[in-house]
Short mmCIF file of C-alpha atoms in Angstrom, two decimals:
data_model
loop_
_atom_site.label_atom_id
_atom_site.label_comp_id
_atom_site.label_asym_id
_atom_site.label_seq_id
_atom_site.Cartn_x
_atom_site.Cartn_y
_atom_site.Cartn_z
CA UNK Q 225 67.41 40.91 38.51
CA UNK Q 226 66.21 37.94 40.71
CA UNK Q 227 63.87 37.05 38.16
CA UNK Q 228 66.02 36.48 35.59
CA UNK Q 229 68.86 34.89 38.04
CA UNK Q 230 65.99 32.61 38.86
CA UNK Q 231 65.12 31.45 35.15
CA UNK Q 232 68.85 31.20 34.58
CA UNK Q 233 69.45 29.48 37.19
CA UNK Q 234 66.91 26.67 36.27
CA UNK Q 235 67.80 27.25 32.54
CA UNK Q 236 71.32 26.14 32.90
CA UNK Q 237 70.86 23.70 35.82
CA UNK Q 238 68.47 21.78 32.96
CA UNK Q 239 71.42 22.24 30.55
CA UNK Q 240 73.62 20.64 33.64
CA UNK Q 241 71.66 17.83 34.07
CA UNK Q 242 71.42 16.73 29.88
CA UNK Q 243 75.10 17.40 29.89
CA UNK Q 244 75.86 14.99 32.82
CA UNK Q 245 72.62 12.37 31.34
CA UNK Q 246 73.62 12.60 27.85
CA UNK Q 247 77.45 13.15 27.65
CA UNK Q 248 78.83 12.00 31.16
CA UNK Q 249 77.40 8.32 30.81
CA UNK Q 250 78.09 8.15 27.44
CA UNK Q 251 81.76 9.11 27.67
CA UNK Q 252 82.13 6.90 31.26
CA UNK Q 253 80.88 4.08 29.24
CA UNK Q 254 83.20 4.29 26.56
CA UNK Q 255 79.57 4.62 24.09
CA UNK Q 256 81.02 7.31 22.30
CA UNK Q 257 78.74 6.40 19.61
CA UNK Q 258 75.72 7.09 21.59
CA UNK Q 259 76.91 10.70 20.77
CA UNK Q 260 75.40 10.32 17.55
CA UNK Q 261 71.78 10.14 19.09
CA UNK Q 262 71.41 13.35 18.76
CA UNK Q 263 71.62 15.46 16.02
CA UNK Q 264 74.72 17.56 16.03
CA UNK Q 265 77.23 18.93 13.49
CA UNK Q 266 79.99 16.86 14.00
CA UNK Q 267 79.72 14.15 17.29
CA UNK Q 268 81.29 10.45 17.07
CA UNK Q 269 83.81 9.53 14.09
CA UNK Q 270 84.98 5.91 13.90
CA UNK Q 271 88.93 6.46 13.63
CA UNK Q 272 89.04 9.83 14.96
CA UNK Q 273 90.73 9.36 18.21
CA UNK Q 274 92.03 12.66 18.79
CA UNK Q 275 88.69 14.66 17.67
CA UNK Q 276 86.45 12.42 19.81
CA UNK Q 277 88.62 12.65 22.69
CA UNK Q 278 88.75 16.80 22.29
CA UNK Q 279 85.03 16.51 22.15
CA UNK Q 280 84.75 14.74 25.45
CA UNK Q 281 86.85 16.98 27.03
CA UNK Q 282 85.00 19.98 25.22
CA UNK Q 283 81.22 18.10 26.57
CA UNK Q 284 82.46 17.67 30.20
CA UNK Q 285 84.33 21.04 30.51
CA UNK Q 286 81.14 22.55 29.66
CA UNK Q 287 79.29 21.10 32.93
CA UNK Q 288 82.12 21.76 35.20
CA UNK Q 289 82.35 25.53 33.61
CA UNK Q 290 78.30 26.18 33.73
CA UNK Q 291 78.17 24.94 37.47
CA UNK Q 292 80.54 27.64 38.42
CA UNK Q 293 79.50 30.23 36.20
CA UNK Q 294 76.60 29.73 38.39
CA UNK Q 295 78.17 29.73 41.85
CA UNK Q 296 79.84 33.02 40.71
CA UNK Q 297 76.39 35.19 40.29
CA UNK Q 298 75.65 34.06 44.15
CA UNK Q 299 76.27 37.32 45.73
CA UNK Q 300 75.94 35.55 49.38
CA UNK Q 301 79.03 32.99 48.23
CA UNK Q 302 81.37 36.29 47.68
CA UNK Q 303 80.43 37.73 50.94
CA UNK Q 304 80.35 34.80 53.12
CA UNK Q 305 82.05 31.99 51.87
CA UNK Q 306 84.64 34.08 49.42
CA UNK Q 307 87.37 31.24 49.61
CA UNK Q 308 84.55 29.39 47.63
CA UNK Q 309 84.24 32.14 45.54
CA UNK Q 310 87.78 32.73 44.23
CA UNK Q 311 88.50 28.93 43.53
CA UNK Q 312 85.37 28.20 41.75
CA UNK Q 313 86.01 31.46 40.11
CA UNK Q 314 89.45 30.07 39.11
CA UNK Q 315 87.74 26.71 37.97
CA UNK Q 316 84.99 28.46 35.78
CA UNK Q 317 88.25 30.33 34.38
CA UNK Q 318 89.88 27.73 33.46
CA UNK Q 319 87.25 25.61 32.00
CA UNK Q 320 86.15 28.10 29.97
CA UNK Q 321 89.49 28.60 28.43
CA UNK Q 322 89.35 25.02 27.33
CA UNK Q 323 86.40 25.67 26.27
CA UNK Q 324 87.54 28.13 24.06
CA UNK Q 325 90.47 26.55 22.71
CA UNK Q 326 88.99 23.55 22.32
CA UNK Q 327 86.46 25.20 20.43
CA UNK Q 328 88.71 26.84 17.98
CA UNK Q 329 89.96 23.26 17.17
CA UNK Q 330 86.96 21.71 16.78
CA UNK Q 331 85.58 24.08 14.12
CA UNK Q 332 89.34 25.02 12.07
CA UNK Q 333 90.47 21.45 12.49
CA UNK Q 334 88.35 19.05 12.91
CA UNK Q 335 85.97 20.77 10.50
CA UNK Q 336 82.70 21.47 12.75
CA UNK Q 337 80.66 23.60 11.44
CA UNK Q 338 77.32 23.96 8.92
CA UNK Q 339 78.88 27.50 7.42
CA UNK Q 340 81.39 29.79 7.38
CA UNK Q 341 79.60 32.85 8.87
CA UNK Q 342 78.56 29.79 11.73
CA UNK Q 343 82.25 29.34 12.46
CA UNK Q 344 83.33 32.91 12.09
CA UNK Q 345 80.44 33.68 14.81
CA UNK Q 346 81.63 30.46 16.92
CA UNK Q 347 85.11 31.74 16.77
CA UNK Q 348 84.39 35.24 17.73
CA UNK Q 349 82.63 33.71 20.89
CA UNK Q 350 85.38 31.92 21.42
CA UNK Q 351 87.72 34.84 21.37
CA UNK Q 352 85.44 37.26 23.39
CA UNK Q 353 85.65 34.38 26.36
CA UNK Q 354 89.68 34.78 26.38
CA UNK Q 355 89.44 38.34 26.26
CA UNK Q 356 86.94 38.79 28.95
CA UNK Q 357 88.37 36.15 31.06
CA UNK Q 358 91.86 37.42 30.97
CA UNK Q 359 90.57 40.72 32.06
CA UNK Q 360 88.58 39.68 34.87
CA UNK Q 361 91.96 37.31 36.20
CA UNK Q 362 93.81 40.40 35.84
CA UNK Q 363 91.44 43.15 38.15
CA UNK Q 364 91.09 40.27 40.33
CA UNK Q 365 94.83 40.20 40.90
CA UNK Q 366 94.35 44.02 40.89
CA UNK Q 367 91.62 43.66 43.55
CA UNK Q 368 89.89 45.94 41.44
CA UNK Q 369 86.68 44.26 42.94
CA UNK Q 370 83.98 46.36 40.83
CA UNK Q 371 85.97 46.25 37.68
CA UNK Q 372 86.40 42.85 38.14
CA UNK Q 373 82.63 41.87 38.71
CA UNK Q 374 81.97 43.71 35.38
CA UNK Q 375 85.14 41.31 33.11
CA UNK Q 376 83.04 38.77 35.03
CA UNK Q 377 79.95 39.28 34.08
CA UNK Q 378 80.79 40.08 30.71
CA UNK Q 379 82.91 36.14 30.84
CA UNK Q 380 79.50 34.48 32.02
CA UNK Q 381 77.49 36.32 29.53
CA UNK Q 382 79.68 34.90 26.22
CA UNK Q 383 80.59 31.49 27.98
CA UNK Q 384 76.51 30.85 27.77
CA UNK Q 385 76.34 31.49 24.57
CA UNK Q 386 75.46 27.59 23.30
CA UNK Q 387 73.20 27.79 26.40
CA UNK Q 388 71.59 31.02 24.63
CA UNK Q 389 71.45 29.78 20.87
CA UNK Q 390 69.73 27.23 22.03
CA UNK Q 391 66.93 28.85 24.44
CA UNK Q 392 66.67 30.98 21.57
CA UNK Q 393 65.88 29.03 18.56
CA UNK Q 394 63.06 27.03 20.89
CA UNK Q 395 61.77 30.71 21.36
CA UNK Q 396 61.96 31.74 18.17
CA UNK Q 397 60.46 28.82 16.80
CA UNK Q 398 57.46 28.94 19.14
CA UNK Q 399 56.37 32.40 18.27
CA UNK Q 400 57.40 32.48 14.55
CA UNK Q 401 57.15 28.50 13.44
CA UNK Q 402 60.57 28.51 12.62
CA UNK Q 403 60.81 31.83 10.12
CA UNK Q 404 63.97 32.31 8.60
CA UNK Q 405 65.35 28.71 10.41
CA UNK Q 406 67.01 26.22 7.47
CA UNK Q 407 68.11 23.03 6.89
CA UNK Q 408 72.30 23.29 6.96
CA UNK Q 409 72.01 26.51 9.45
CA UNK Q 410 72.11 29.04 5.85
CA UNK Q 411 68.59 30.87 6.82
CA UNK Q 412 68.61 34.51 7.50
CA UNK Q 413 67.60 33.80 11.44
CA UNK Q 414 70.31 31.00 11.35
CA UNK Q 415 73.01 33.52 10.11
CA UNK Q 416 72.07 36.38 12.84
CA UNK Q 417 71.62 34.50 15.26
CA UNK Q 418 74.84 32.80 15.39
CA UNK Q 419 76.36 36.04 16.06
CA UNK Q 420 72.89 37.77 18.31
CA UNK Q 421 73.29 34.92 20.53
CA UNK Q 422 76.51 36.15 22.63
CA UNK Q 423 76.28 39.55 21.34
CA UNK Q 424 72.72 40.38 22.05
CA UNK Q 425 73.06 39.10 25.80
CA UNK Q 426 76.48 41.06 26.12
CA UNK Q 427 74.65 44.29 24.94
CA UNK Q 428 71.76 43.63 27.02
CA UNK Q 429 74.24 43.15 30.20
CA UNK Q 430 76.06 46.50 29.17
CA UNK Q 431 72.74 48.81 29.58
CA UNK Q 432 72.37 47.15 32.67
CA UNK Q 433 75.63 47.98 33.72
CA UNK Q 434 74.97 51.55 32.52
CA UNK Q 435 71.28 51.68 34.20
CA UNK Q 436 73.27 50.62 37.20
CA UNK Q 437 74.57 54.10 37.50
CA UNK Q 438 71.53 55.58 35.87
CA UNK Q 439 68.70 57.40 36.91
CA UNK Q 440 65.54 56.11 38.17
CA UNK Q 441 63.75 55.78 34.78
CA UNK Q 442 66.56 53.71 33.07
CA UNK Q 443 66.41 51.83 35.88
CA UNK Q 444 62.68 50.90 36.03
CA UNK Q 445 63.09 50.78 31.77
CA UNK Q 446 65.81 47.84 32.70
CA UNK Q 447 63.90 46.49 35.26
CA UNK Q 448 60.93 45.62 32.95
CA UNK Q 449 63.88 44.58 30.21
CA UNK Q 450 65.01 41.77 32.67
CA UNK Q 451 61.32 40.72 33.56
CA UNK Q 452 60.76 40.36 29.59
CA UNK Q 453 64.25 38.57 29.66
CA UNK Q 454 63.30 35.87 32.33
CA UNK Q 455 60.05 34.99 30.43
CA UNK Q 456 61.81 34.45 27.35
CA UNK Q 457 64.79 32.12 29.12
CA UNK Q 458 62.26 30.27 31.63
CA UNK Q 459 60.11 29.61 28.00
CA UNK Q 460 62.86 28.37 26.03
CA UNK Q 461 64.96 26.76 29.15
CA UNK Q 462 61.06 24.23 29.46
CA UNK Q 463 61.01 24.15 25.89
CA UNK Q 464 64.21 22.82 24.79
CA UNK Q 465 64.21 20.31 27.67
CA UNK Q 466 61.27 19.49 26.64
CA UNK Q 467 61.51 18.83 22.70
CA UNK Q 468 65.47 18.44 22.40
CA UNK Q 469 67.33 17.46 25.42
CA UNK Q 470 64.88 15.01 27.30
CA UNK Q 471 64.12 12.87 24.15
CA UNK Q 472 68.08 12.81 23.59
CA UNK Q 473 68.20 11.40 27.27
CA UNK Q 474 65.10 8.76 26.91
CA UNK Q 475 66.01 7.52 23.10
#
């Protein structure tokens, strides 16, 4: 488990930083234009006031939400500083339902998305983040503590999941050359994984939560699961720095 907080950690701390390089200058120097460095589906439209403005908010949510995510797996923060806890807790629940909303709007309004099974999948992450997220405000207010850190868990899990497409198309393109992987986002990789990407995490953090209660040999089984987990992240975390975010920074 340390492992693969580890490579998270430094996965999303690299997604942090582009965020803040890319998106916070950008949007604090009124270059929303510079936006359109980067390949993306839908970034800066000349006349579009309201859907540039909903995707600055959407951009600088994102850091605010990923920071606390983050804070929230520190189990020494709940025990020792739990004030800090609860109110970042709050924060990463509240960013993350802009997030959500936001994203809704983005793809059934302002029209951002490659294809239809995309936005369905985009949408359904979208909707798993409320769901989650309500539940885990609600056994807080219970202080239902261990159900709670479950509705959590599950919240982080599907709030990364453009952290997770990401890391996983640089894997998938390192160890396959880009099999399956189209222009327009219609391949067959490109069509599961736009749904794999929050769902396979989710079902990977529900046998943990099952091995957590297991016996010993689920739990070693697991063990080795996260190891093979952590490789894969701390791979694709370097490599999309590396060929996508860093260039988008330095262009």
């Amino acid at each position: 488990m340390r492992g693969w907080f580890a490579a998270t950690v430094l996965g999303q701390g690299l997604f942090i930083a582009f965020i803040l390089l890319f998106y916070y200058t950008s949007v604090f120097s009124g270059d929303f234009a510079a936006w359109n460095a980067k390949p993306m589906i839908t970034g800066y439209v000349e006349g579009d006031g309201t859907g540039n403005q909903q995707f600055a908010l959407h951009v600088l949510a994102a850091a605010i939400m990923t920071s606390c995510g983050l804070l929230q797996l520190v189990p020494q923060i709940r025990t020792r500083w739990p004030v800090l806890h609860r109110w970042s807790g709050r924060m990463f629940l509240a960013m993350a339902v802009i997030l959500s909303i936001g994203g809704l709007w983005l793809v059934w309004v302002r029209g951002s998305y490659m294809t239809i099974p995309g936005a369905i999948a985009i949408s359904m992450d979208g909707l798993l983040i409320l769901w989650f997220g309500t539940m885990a405000w609600i056994t807080a207010r219970q202080r239902n503590f261990a159900t709670h850190r479950r509705w959590a868990l599950r919240t982080f899990i599907v709030a990364s999941g453009v952290w997770f497409m990401r890391v996983g198309y640089v894997v998938w393109g390192v160890l396959t050359g880009g099999a399956g992987i189209e222009r327009g986002l219609s391949g067959p990789f490109d069509l599961f994984w736009a749904f794999a990407t929050h769902l396979l995490p989710l079902a990977v953090l529900e046998l943990y939560l099952r091995a957590e209660r297991g016996s010993p040999m689920a739990q070693r089984a697991m063990a080795g699961g996260l190891w093979l987990a952590m490789v894969l992240i701390l791979g694709g975390s370097l490599g999309v720095w590396y060929f996508r975010w860093w260039p988008a920074i330095t262009a």
